[in-house]
Amino acid sequence: MVCGVFSSRGQPTGHGGPVFPESGVIYVPGCPLLAQPVPAGFPSPATDYVETRLSLDEHLIEQEEATFFVRVQGNSMVGFGIHDGDLLVVDRSREPADRSVVIAVVDGQFMVKQVCRGPKGVLLRSSGPGHGDIFVGADQELSVWGVVRWAIHKVV
Amino acid sequence: MPIALIDGNNFYVSCERVFNPTLENRPVVVLSNNDGCAVARSNEVKALGVKMGTPWFQMKDLARKHGIIALSSNYALYADMSNRMMSVLARYSPDQEIYSIDECFLGFDGFSNYDLEAHAREMRWQVRQWVGIPVCVGIAETKTLAKLANHCAKKSLAGEEGVCDFTRLSVSERSALFATIEVGEVWGIGPRMSRQLADRGIRTVEALRRADPKAIRREFSVVVERTVMELNGVPCLSLEEVAPAKQQIMSSRSFGNNVYDLEPLKEAVASYVATAAEKLRGQGSVAGMIQVYVRTNPHKENAPQYSKGLTIPLPDPSDDTLYLTRVALWGLRRVYRSGFAYQKAGVVLMNLTDAANQQASLFGAHRNNDRVMAVMDCVNAIWGRGTLRSAATGISKSWAMRRERMSPRYTTEWDQLPVAI
């Protein structure tokens, strides 16, 4: 049986799981093992201690239905450790608190900003060279799309 | 038992607006496959008098004048947003029937101590906040009434803030309200039935509610009789929490451009078989018959017309994409005639039975590739439809749909995520 896993672009995918050629079984991550070869030798002493492997989804996502991923473009928030190209995990189920980093909608555009509440309104703060803050008066509507929970930054 | 019907307002348009706030307060239509006709309209477009199903080319003048924004349907996005919406709503009752991509019923058995209107307002708020989709809620004693209550909520005929609870209305209030609604708004009463009812003097919902069910059954059908009963608060339609397995599965589509040759037709048919067979396995059925058909564009009256289908019984019921593809392509070669501009092809899987209790065939020659199919479905679920496919579906897909105005797949593709600056 042929066991290559190829993407629609014709390239072997990086995440193709291990292949067991002798059994003709493809292990597909996230799917139950389709047919596990059962060895007849000594049973593993660790069988009773098997725990579920750690999952990043579980770690990063609190409310699945309300969580969306957003890509950062530009360096307006480098001061907060958010860089160009980073992946943001955005949770719409949370109410933005004072000092929350949020996705705000300004003139129809998604912006990453920090919410700072003041007596006269809300200041949407940036933290990057050449990026100013935006003041939203108490009489204006502030549109917060979601609260940024994590910024995932690729190293190198 | 009170029942709620929750339904997303202009669902496809609302999905687009979540990720593209510039569409807010502007006239937006979503077009069907091949950018054909309007399948979703924003309120602004409805106000311009554009009807559901209006072809895009007929709207172009109006679009230019009023700045209507037209988008191709982005089904990957709508399906994901629908799943999110449905699973938020599922938190509000243990009994949920998902009726379509944008609507579901919730049953409230044992909720007698609940303020259902407050419950409904809360779910409405939560879907809006979490998923971004505005919904309306109708509550009543039967599914047909819940549908009607939802209509009233949407059109602000009764209730407030997108929630309408018929159980709060007195008998006389209901009668007065129903007398103002045309009978065609009732679930299951289509335009033709409306005309037939109007011929008998039944023009409003109230008139239908007061009709004699027995007489209605004699003159029309048991289905309309049930509708009358349901309008009177007698439940005849139960909540179906698990959708019944489909009796036949169709997969067909109009081509982006006309197709003349057998080769691209074969690719298209093989792709449709793959889609249909995946659904077939998803519901745990096998097909006993497969139909394949092709046709030219019947609206081009001066072009030569041809339309032909062939139904092929299978000696062994099967859910194997490879086997079904072979049979369908055999059928296609028999119905294909050269010299026509084909506009559409399709396959229908029929005589579906439960895969678990298959009868062994007398000839038993064909063996299903169960494990190959399981791997194929797994791989395609993870890396996207069509990642692993039969070579017969082709690579170039010159026949594929036109979707020129499609928005990014914001929630299902890493390279198409929404961008924030």
mmCIF file of N, CA and C in Angstrom, chain B residues 112-234:
data_model
loop_
_atom_site.group_PDB
_atom_site.id
_atom_site.type_symbol
_atom_site.label_atom_id
_atom_site.label_comp_id
_atom_site.label_asym_id
_atom_site.label_seq_id
_atom_site.Cartn_x
_atom_site.Cartn_y
_atom_site.Cartn_z
ATOM 1 N N SER B 112 -40.494 25.596 32.883
ATOM 2 C CA SER B 112 -41.683 26.379 33.263
ATOM 3 C C SER B 112 -41.362 27.484 34.257
ATOM 4 N N ASN B 113 -40.272 27.326 35.019
ATOM 5 C CA ASN B 113 -39.925 28.382 35.973
ATOM 6 C C ASN B 113 -39.067 29.486 35.353
ATOM 7 N N TYR B 114 -38.758 29.306 34.066
ATOM 8 C CA TYR B 114 -37.884 30.271 33.418
ATOM 9 C C TYR B 114 -38.676 31.421 32.831
ATOM 10 N N ASP B 115 -38.075 32.591 32.848
ATOM 11 C CA ASP B 115 -38.599 33.696 32.053
ATOM 12 C C ASP B 115 -38.003 33.514 30.656
ATOM 13 N N LEU B 116 -38.783 32.910 29.757
ATOM 14 C CA LEU B 116 -38.241 32.549 28.446
ATOM 15 C C LEU B 116 -37.860 33.763 27.616
ATOM 16 N N GLU B 117 -38.596 34.853 27.826
ATOM 17 C CA GLU B 117 -38.269 36.046 27.053
ATOM 18 C C GLU B 117 -36.882 36.560 27.450
ATOM 19 N N ALA B 118 -36.589 36.541 28.747
ATOM 20 C CA ALA B 118 -35.268 36.978 29.213
ATOM 21 C C ALA B 118 -34.194 36.006 28.725
ATOM 22 N N HIS B 119 -34.534 34.709 28.757
ATOM 23 C CA HIS B 119 -33.642 33.659 28.258
ATOM 24 C C HIS B 119 -33.303 33.934 26.783
ATOM 25 N N ALA B 120 -34.323 34.283 26.013
ATOM 26 C CA ALA B 120 -34.152 34.544 24.580
ATOM 27 C C ALA B 120 -33.306 35.789 24.345
ATOM 28 N N ARG B 121 -33.540 36.818 25.162
ATOM 29 C CA ARG B 121 -32.743 38.049 25.011
ATOM 30 C C ARG B 121 -31.276 37.761 25.287
ATOM 31 N N GLU B 122 -31.049 36.889 26.261
ATOM 32 C CA GLU B 122 -29.670 36.572 26.621
ATOM 33 C C GLU B 122 -28.965 35.805 25.496
ATOM 34 N N MET B 123 -29.667 34.818 24.903
ATOM 35 C CA MET B 123 -29.016 34.068 23.820
ATOM 36 C C MET B 123 -28.752 34.968 22.626
ATOM 37 N N ARG B 124 -29.671 35.881 22.391
ATOM 38 C CA ARG B 124 -29.526 36.814 21.289
ATOM 39 C C ARG B 124 -28.286 37.695 21.511
ATOM 40 N N TRP B 125 -28.156 38.170 22.727
ATOM 41 C CA TRP B 125 -27.004 39.002 23.063
ATOM 42 C C TRP B 125 -25.709 38.198 22.930
ATOM 43 N N GLN B 126 -25.743 36.957 23.434
ATOM 44 C CA GLN B 126 -24.507 36.172 23.438
ATOM 45 C C GLN B 126 -24.032 35.815 22.025
ATOM 46 N N VAL B 127 -24.964 35.461 21.137
ATOM 47 C CA VAL B 127 -24.558 35.147 19.760
ATOM 48 C C VAL B 127 -23.967 36.398 19.109
ATOM 49 N N ARG B 128 -24.596 37.535 19.368
ATOM 50 C CA ARG B 128 -24.119 38.778 18.778
ATOM 51 C C ARG B 128 -22.708 39.118 19.283
ATOM 52 N N GLN B 129 -22.519 38.984 20.601
ATOM 53 C CA GLN B 129 -21.242 39.333 21.203
ATOM 54 C C GLN B 129 -20.136 38.328 20.820
ATOM 55 N N TRP B 130 -20.436 37.049 20.938
ATOM 56 C CA TRP B 130 -19.403 36.033 20.746
ATOM 57 C C TRP B 130 -19.076 35.794 19.285
ATOM 58 N N VAL B 131 -20.121 35.674 18.482
ATOM 59 C CA VAL B 131 -19.912 35.283 17.084
ATOM 60 C C VAL B 131 -20.046 36.489 16.156
ATOM 61 N N GLY B 132 -20.813 37.497 16.583
ATOM 62 C CA GLY B 132 -20.952 38.704 15.783
ATOM 63 C C GLY B 132 -22.178 38.717 14.890
ATOM 64 N N ILE B 133 -23.020 37.681 15.018
ATOM 65 C CA ILE B 133 -24.178 37.562 14.131
ATOM 66 C C ILE B 133 -25.440 38.035 14.858
ATOM 67 N N PRO B 134 -26.212 38.955 14.255
ATOM 68 C CA PRO B 134 -27.500 39.332 14.855
ATOM 69 C C PRO B 134 -28.545 38.251 14.563
ATOM 70 N N VAL B 135 -29.288 37.865 15.597
ATOM 71 C CA VAL B 135 -30.338 36.856 15.393
ATOM 72 C C VAL B 135 -31.663 37.370 15.944
ATOM 73 N N CYS B 136 -32.751 36.753 15.478
ATOM 74 C CA CYS B 136 -34.078 37.012 16.038
ATOM 75 C C CYS B 136 -34.610 35.710 16.629
ATOM 76 N N VAL B 137 -35.468 35.836 17.638
ATOM 77 C CA VAL B 137 -35.995 34.669 18.324
ATOM 78 C C VAL B 137 -37.520 34.741 18.339
ATOM 79 N N GLY B 138 -38.160 33.649 17.946
ATOM 80 C CA GLY B 138 -39.618 33.528 18.055
ATOM 81 C C GLY B 138 -39.941 32.375 18.981
ATOM 82 N N ILE B 139 -40.863 32.591 19.914
ATOM 83 C CA ILE B 139 -41.217 31.544 20.877
ATOM 84 C C ILE B 139 -42.723 31.282 20.794
ATOM 85 N N ALA B 140 -43.105 30.010 20.781
ATOM 86 C CA ALA B 140 -44.529 29.648 20.756
ATOM 87 C C ALA B 140 -44.682 28.179 21.126
ATOM 88 N N GLU B 141 -45.928 27.666 21.041
ATOM 89 C CA GLU B 141 -46.192 26.290 21.472
ATOM 90 C C GLU B 141 -45.843 25.258 20.413
ATOM 91 N N THR B 142 -45.785 25.654 19.148
ATOM 92 C CA THR B 142 -45.495 24.680 18.092
ATOM 93 C C THR B 142 -44.404 25.244 17.172
ATOM 94 N N LYS B 143 -43.837 24.365 16.351
ATOM 95 C CA LYS B 143 -42.783 24.806 15.444
ATOM 96 C C LYS B 143 -43.305 25.824 14.431
ATOM 97 N N THR B 144 -44.520 25.561 13.904
ATOM 98 C CA THR B 144 -45.082 26.469 12.903
ATOM 99 C C THR B 144 -45.313 27.856 13.513
ATOM 100 N N LEU B 145 -45.814 27.879 14.754
ATOM 101 C CA LEU B 145 -46.033 29.171 15.424
ATOM 102 C C LEU B 145 -44.706 29.845 15.780
ATOM 103 N N ALA B 146 -43.718 29.045 16.164
ATOM 104 C CA ALA B 146 -42.414 29.623 16.501
ATOM 105 C C ALA B 146 -41.796 30.299 15.283
ATOM 106 N N LYS B 147 -41.971 29.665 14.116
ATOM 107 C CA LYS B 147 -41.501 30.251 12.860
ATOM 108 C C LYS B 147 -42.191 31.594 12.614
ATOM 109 N N LEU B 148 -43.491 31.600 12.851
ATOM 110 C CA LEU B 148 -44.272 32.813 12.625
ATOM 111 C C LEU B 148 -43.868 33.903 13.627
ATOM 112 N N ALA B 149 -43.644 33.489 14.872
ATOM 113 C CA ALA B 149 -43.219 34.447 15.898
ATOM 114 C C ALA B 149 -41.873 35.056 15.518
ATOM 115 N N ASN B 150 -41.004 34.211 14.940
ATOM 116 C CA ASN B 150 -39.699 34.703 14.493
ATOM 117 C C ASN B 150 -39.871 35.747 13.385
ATOM 118 N N HIS B 151 -40.804 35.463 12.478
ATOM 119 C CA HIS B 151 -41.099 36.426 11.406
ATOM 120 C C HIS B 151 -41.555 37.758 12.011
ATOM 121 N N CYS B 152 -42.420 37.664 13.029
ATOM 122 C CA CYS B 152 -42.927 38.881 13.679
ATOM 123 C C CYS B 152 -41.798 39.650 14.376
ATOM 124 N N ALA B 153 -40.876 38.899 14.988
ATOM 125 C CA ALA B 153 -39.740 39.542 15.653
ATOM 126 C C ALA B 153 -38.890 40.274 14.630
ATOM 127 N N LYS B 154 -38.640 39.599 13.491
ATOM 128 C CA LYS B 154 -37.766 40.162 12.473
ATOM 129 C C LYS B 154 -38.358 41.418 11.857
ATOM 130 N N LYS B 155 -39.680 41.383 11.617
ATOM 131 C CA LYS B 155 -40.339 42.531 10.982
ATOM 132 C C LYS B 155 -40.871 43.523 12.015
ATOM 133 N N SER B 156 -40.543 43.284 13.287
ATOM 134 C CA SER B 156 -41.028 44.146 14.380
ATOM 135 C C SER B 156 -42.548 44.280 14.376
ATOM 136 N N LEU B 157 -43.256 43.183 14.060
ATOM 137 C CA LEU B 157 -44.725 43.211 14.092
ATOM 138 C C LEU B 157 -45.223 42.986 15.515
ATOM 139 N N ALA B 158 -44.422 42.294 16.303
ATOM 140 C CA ALA B 158 -44.786 42.021 17.696
ATOM 141 C C ALA B 158 -43.508 41.771 18.466
ATOM 142 N N GLY B 159 -43.624 41.807 19.794
ATOM 143 C CA GLY B 159 -42.438 41.609 20.627
ATOM 144 C C GLY B 159 -41.538 42.820 20.547
ATOM 145 N N GLU B 160 -40.352 42.700 21.138
ATOM 146 C CA GLU B 160 -39.417 43.820 21.042
ATOM 147 C C GLU B 160 -37.975 43.332 21.043
ATOM 148 N N GLU B 161 -37.115 44.161 20.489
ATOM 149 C CA GLU B 161 -35.685 43.877 20.408
ATOM 150 C C GLU B 161 -35.383 42.496 19.838
ATOM 151 N N GLY B 162 -36.070 42.154 18.771
ATOM 152 C CA GLY B 162 -35.747 40.903 18.096
ATOM 153 C C GLY B 162 -36.220 39.650 18.793
ATOM 154 N N VAL B 163 -37.075 39.787 19.812
ATOM 155 C CA VAL B 163 -37.625 38.614 20.490
ATOM 156 C C VAL B 163 -39.141 38.741 20.484
ATOM 157 N N CYS B 164 -39.826 37.679 20.036
ATOM 158 C CA CYS B 164 -41.288 37.695 20.064
ATOM 159 C C CYS B 164 -41.785 36.399 20.677
ATOM 160 N N ASP B 165 -42.528 36.511 21.784
ATOM 161 C CA ASP B 165 -43.024 35.343 22.508
ATOM 162 C C ASP B 165 -44.547 35.313 22.404
ATOM 163 N N PHE B 166 -45.046 34.410 21.554
ATOM 164 C CA PHE B 166 -46.502 34.318 21.372
ATOM 165 C C PHE B 166 -47.211 33.862 22.645
ATOM 166 N N THR B 167 -46.500 33.138 23.515
ATOM 167 C CA THR B 167 -47.188 32.611 24.698
ATOM 168 C C THR B 167 -47.608 33.749 25.638
ATOM 169 N N ARG B 168 -47.058 34.945 25.396
ATOM 170 C CA ARG B 168 -47.441 36.086 26.231
ATOM 171 C C ARG B 168 -48.668 36.807 25.699
ATOM 172 N N LEU B 169 -49.086 36.457 24.489
ATOM 173 C CA LEU B 169 -50.216 37.165 23.892
ATOM 174 C C LEU B 169 -51.531 36.490 24.293
ATOM 175 N N SER B 170 -52.569 37.294 24.509
ATOM 176 C CA SER B 170 -53.885 36.725 24.784
ATOM 177 C C SER B 170 -54.478 36.223 23.465
ATOM 178 N N VAL B 171 -55.558 35.457 23.571
ATOM 179 C CA VAL B 171 -56.192 34.901 22.377
ATOM 180 C C VAL B 171 -56.593 36.018 21.411
ATOM 181 N N SER B 172 -57.173 37.084 21.974
ATOM 182 C CA SER B 172 -57.637 38.154 21.084
ATOM 183 C C SER B 172 -56.466 38.926 20.477
ATOM 184 N N GLU B 173 -55.387 39.063 21.245
ATOM 185 C CA GLU B 173 -54.195 39.743 20.687
ATOM 186 C C GLU B 173 -53.617 38.944 19.515
ATOM 187 N N ARG B 174 -53.575 37.622 19.700
ATOM 188 C CA ARG B 174 -53.078 36.774 18.623
ATOM 189 C C ARG B 174 -53.933 36.900 17.382
ATOM 190 N N SER B 175 -55.266 36.823 17.586
ATOM 191 C CA SER B 175 -56.178 36.902 16.441
ATOM 192 C C SER B 175 -55.964 38.199 15.674
ATOM 193 N N ALA B 176 -55.844 39.292 16.434
ATOM 194 C CA ALA B 176 -55.674 40.592 15.796
ATOM 195 C C ALA B 176 -54.368 40.631 15.004
ATOM 196 N N LEU B 177 -53.299 40.067 15.603
ATOM 197 C CA LEU B 177 -51.996 40.057 14.924
ATOM 198 C C LEU B 177 -52.047 39.176 13.678
ATOM 199 N N PHE B 178 -52.603 37.962 13.822
ATOM 200 C CA PHE B 178 -52.628 37.004 12.706
ATOM 201 C C PHE B 178 -53.451 37.532 11.533
ATOM 202 N N ALA B 179 -54.443 38.377 11.853
ATOM 203 C CA ALA B 179 -55.300 38.909 10.788
ATOM 204 C C ALA B 179 -54.539 39.896 9.905
ATOM 205 N N THR B 180 -53.379 40.375 10.394
ATOM 206 C CA THR B 180 -52.619 41.350 9.597
ATOM 207 C C THR B 180 -51.520 40.681 8.779
ATOM 208 N N ILE B 181 -51.337 39.357 8.952
ATOM 209 C CA ILE B 181 -50.227 38.682 8.268
ATOM 210 C C ILE B 181 -50.772 37.824 7.133
ATOM 211 N N GLU B 182 -50.140 37.949 5.973
ATOM 212 C CA GLU B 182 -50.581 37.164 4.815
ATOM 213 C C GLU B 182 -50.305 35.682 5.033
ATOM 214 N N VAL B 183 -51.186 34.858 4.483
ATOM 215 C CA VAL B 183 -51.107 33.422 4.717
ATOM 216 C C VAL B 183 -49.796 32.822 4.170
ATOM 217 N N GLY B 184 -49.231 33.469 3.152
ATOM 218 C CA GLY B 184 -48.001 32.974 2.544
ATOM 219 C C GLY B 184 -46.792 33.030 3.472
ATOM 220 N N GLU B 185 -46.917 33.757 4.602
ATOM 221 C CA GLU B 185 -45.802 33.827 5.554
ATOM 222 C C GLU B 185 -45.726 32.576 6.438
ATOM 223 N N VAL B 186 -46.780 31.750 6.386
ATOM 224 C CA VAL B 186 -46.786 30.553 7.234
ATOM 225 C C VAL B 186 -45.818 29.518 6.664
ATOM 226 N N TRP B 187 -45.099 28.881 7.563
ATOM 227 C CA TRP B 187 -44.120 27.852 7.206
ATOM 228 C C TRP B 187 -44.795 26.760 6.392
ATOM 229 N N GLY B 188 -44.287 26.479 5.218
ATOM 230 C CA GLY B 188 -44.817 25.389 4.400
ATOM 231 C C GLY B 188 -45.908 25.825 3.430
ATOM 232 N N ILE B 189 -46.356 27.075 3.526
ATOM 233 C CA ILE B 189 -47.354 27.557 2.569
ATOM 234 C C ILE B 189 -46.619 28.363 1.502
ATOM 235 N N GLY B 190 -46.412 27.755 0.365
ATOM 236 C CA GLY B 190 -45.669 28.399 -0.719
ATOM 237 C C GLY B 190 -46.588 29.288 -1.546
ATOM 238 N N PRO B 191 -46.007 29.945 -2.583
ATOM 239 C CA PRO B 191 -46.784 30.870 -3.402
ATOM 240 C C PRO B 191 -47.989 30.189 -4.076
ATOM 241 N N ARG B 192 -47.804 28.957 -4.534
ATOM 242 C CA ARG B 192 -48.894 28.288 -5.236
ATOM 243 C C ARG B 192 -50.037 27.961 -4.271
ATOM 244 N N MET B 193 -49.660 27.418 -3.116
ATOM 245 C CA MET B 193 -50.662 27.093 -2.101
ATOM 246 C C MET B 193 -51.380 28.357 -1.644
ATOM 247 N N SER B 194 -50.618 29.461 -1.524
ATOM 248 C CA SER B 194 -51.246 30.734 -1.126
ATOM 249 C C SER B 194 -52.354 31.116 -2.096
ATOM 250 N N ARG B 195 -52.076 30.963 -3.391
ATOM 251 C CA ARG B 195 -53.087 31.319 -4.404
ATOM 252 C C ARG B 195 -54.310 30.416 -4.286
ATOM 253 N N GLN B 196 -54.058 29.118 -4.094
ATOM 254 C CA GLN B 196 -55.180 28.178 -3.961
ATOM 255 C C GLN B 196 -56.018 28.506 -2.731
ATOM 256 N N LEU B 197 -55.324 28.856 -1.637
ATOM 257 C CA LEU B 197 -56.053 29.214 -0.415
ATOM 258 C C LEU B 197 -56.836 30.508 -0.624
ATOM 259 N N ALA B 198 -56.212 31.463 -1.330
ATOM 260 C CA ALA B 198 -56.877 32.743 -1.582
ATOM 261 C C ALA B 198 -58.155 32.525 -2.390
ATOM 262 N N ASP B 199 -58.108 31.572 -3.330
ATOM 263 C CA ASP B 199 -59.305 31.256 -4.120
ATOM 264 C C ASP B 199 -60.458 30.804 -3.222
ATOM 265 N N ARG B 200 -60.131 30.229 -2.081
ATOM 266 C CA ARG B 200 -61.169 29.793 -1.136
ATOM 267 C C ARG B 200 -61.382 30.831 -0.031
ATOM 268 N N GLY B 201 -60.892 32.029 -0.264
ATOM 269 C CA GLY B 201 -61.142 33.116 0.680
ATOM 270 C C GLY B 201 -60.216 33.138 1.877
ATOM 271 N N ILE B 202 -59.183 32.279 1.854
ATOM 272 C CA ILE B 202 -58.253 32.248 2.990
ATOM 273 C C ILE B 202 -57.025 33.064 2.621
ATOM 274 N N ARG B 203 -56.953 34.290 3.138
ATOM 275 C CA ARG B 203 -55.857 35.177 2.743
ATOM 276 C C ARG B 203 -54.911 35.503 3.888
ATOM 277 N N THR B 204 -55.403 35.410 5.102
ATOM 278 C CA THR B 204 -54.547 35.768 6.237
ATOM 279 C C THR B 204 -54.263 34.532 7.091
ATOM 280 N N VAL B 205 -53.281 34.666 7.951
ATOM 281 C CA VAL B 205 -52.937 33.589 8.868
ATOM 282 C C VAL B 205 -54.141 33.265 9.762
ATOM 283 N N GLU B 206 -54.855 34.325 10.172
ATOM 284 C CA GLU B 206 -56.012 34.126 11.038
ATOM 285 C C GLU B 206 -57.093 33.297 10.328
ATOM 286 N N ALA B 207 -57.317 33.574 9.050
ATOM 287 C CA ALA B 207 -58.326 32.820 8.294
ATOM 288 C C ALA B 207 -57.941 31.345 8.212
ATOM 289 N N LEU B 208 -56.641 31.080 8.016
ATOM 290 C CA LEU B 208 -56.196 29.683 7.947
ATOM 291 C C LEU B 208 -56.324 29.020 9.317
ATOM 292 N N ARG B 209 -56.013 29.778 10.368
ATOM 293 C CA ARG B 209 -56.094 29.213 11.717
ATOM 294 C C ARG B 209 -57.533 28.789 12.036
ATOM 295 N N ARG B 210 -58.494 29.592 11.554
ATOM 296 C CA ARG B 210 -59.892 29.309 11.855
ATOM 297 C C ARG B 210 -60.522 28.301 10.898
ATOM 298 N N ALA B 211 -59.808 27.906 9.861
ATOM 299 C CA ALA B 211 -60.376 26.959 8.890
ATOM 300 C C ALA B 211 -60.608 25.606 9.553
ATOM 301 N N ASP B 212 -61.559 24.855 9.003
ATOM 302 C CA ASP B 212 -61.859 23.533 9.540
ATOM 303 C C ASP B 212 -60.789 22.544 9.059
ATOM 304 N N PRO B 213 -60.029 21.958 9.992
ATOM 305 C CA PRO B 213 -58.924 21.078 9.589
ATOM 306 C C PRO B 213 -59.382 19.933 8.692
ATOM 307 N N LYS B 214 -60.543 19.380 8.974
ATOM 308 C CA LYS B 214 -61.043 18.243 8.184
ATOM 309 C C LYS B 214 -61.273 18.661 6.731
ATOM 310 N N ALA B 215 -61.908 19.830 6.586
ATOM 311 C CA ALA B 215 -62.183 20.327 5.238
ATOM 312 C C ALA B 215 -60.882 20.615 4.503
ATOM 313 N N ILE B 216 -59.916 21.185 5.236
ATOM 314 C CA ILE B 216 -58.616 21.501 4.642
ATOM 315 C C ILE B 216 -57.935 20.218 4.177
ATOM 316 N N ARG B 217 -58.072 19.173 4.986
ATOM 317 C CA ARG B 217 -57.460 17.897 4.626
ATOM 318 C C ARG B 217 -58.084 17.353 3.343
ATOM 319 N N ARG B 218 -59.424 17.455 3.262
ATOM 320 C CA ARG B 218 -60.121 16.964 2.054
ATOM 321 C C ARG B 218 -59.686 17.756 0.831
ATOM 322 N N GLU B 219 -59.643 19.067 0.970
ATOM 323 C CA GLU B 219 -59.381 19.903 -0.202
ATOM 324 C C GLU B 219 -57.908 19.968 -0.572
ATOM 325 N N PHE B 220 -57.039 19.936 0.453
ATOM 326 C CA PHE B 220 -55.611 20.069 0.157
ATOM 327 C C PHE B 220 -54.862 18.795 0.510
ATOM 328 N N SER B 221 -54.363 18.733 1.726
ATOM 329 C CA SER B 221 -53.588 17.541 2.086
ATOM 330 C C SER B 221 -53.479 17.468 3.596
ATOM 331 N N VAL B 222 -52.974 16.342 4.044
ATOM 332 C CA VAL B 222 -52.789 16.151 5.474
ATOM 333 C C VAL B 222 -51.720 17.111 5.999
ATOM 334 N N VAL B 223 -50.807 17.509 5.117
ATOM 335 C CA VAL B 223 -49.756 18.436 5.526
ATOM 336 C C VAL B 223 -50.346 19.794 5.906
ATOM 337 N N VAL B 224 -51.271 20.298 5.075
ATOM 338 C CA VAL B 224 -51.883 21.593 5.362
ATOM 339 C C VAL B 224 -52.787 21.473 6.601
ATOM 340 N N GLU B 225 -53.446 20.314 6.744
ATOM 341 C CA GLU B 225 -54.263 20.098 7.944
ATOM 342 C C GLU B 225 -53.393 20.248 9.194
ATOM 343 N N ARG B 226 -52.211 19.641 9.153
ATOM 344 C CA ARG B 226 -51.287 19.740 10.291
ATOM 345 C C ARG B 226 -50.899 21.186 10.553
ATOM 346 N N THR B 227 -50.682 21.933 9.482
ATOM 347 C CA THR B 227 -50.334 23.343 9.634
ATOM 348 C C THR B 227 -51.441 24.076 10.388
ATOM 349 N N VAL B 228 -52.707 23.799 10.044
ATOM 350 C CA VAL B 228 -53.835 24.438 10.727
ATOM 351 C C VAL B 228 -53.817 24.083 12.214
ATOM 352 N N MET B 229 -53.597 22.798 12.493
ATOM 353 C CA MET B 229 -53.537 22.364 13.893
ATOM 354 C C MET B 229 -52.411 23.092 14.625
ATOM 355 N N GLU B 230 -51.252 23.143 13.982
ATOM 356 C CA GLU B 230 -50.097 23.792 14.610
ATOM 357 C C GLU B 230 -50.357 25.272 14.876
ATOM 358 N N LEU B 231 -51.077 25.931 13.952
ATOM 359 C CA LEU B 231 -51.402 27.341 14.148
ATOM 360 C C LEU B 231 -52.324 27.529 15.346
ATOM 361 N N ASN B 232 -53.066 26.471 15.697
ATOM 362 C CA ASN B 232 -53.936 26.524 16.868
ATOM 363 C C ASN B 232 -53.240 26.030 18.131
ATOM 364 N N GLY B 233 -51.930 25.862 18.034
ATOM 365 C CA GLY B 233 -51.181 25.492 19.233
ATOM 366 C C GLY B 233 -51.140 24.004 19.517
ATOM 367 N N VAL B 234 -51.589 23.181 18.566
ATOM 368 C CA VAL B 234 -51.529 21.722 18.760
ATOM 369 C C VAL B 234 -50.281 21.207 18.057
#
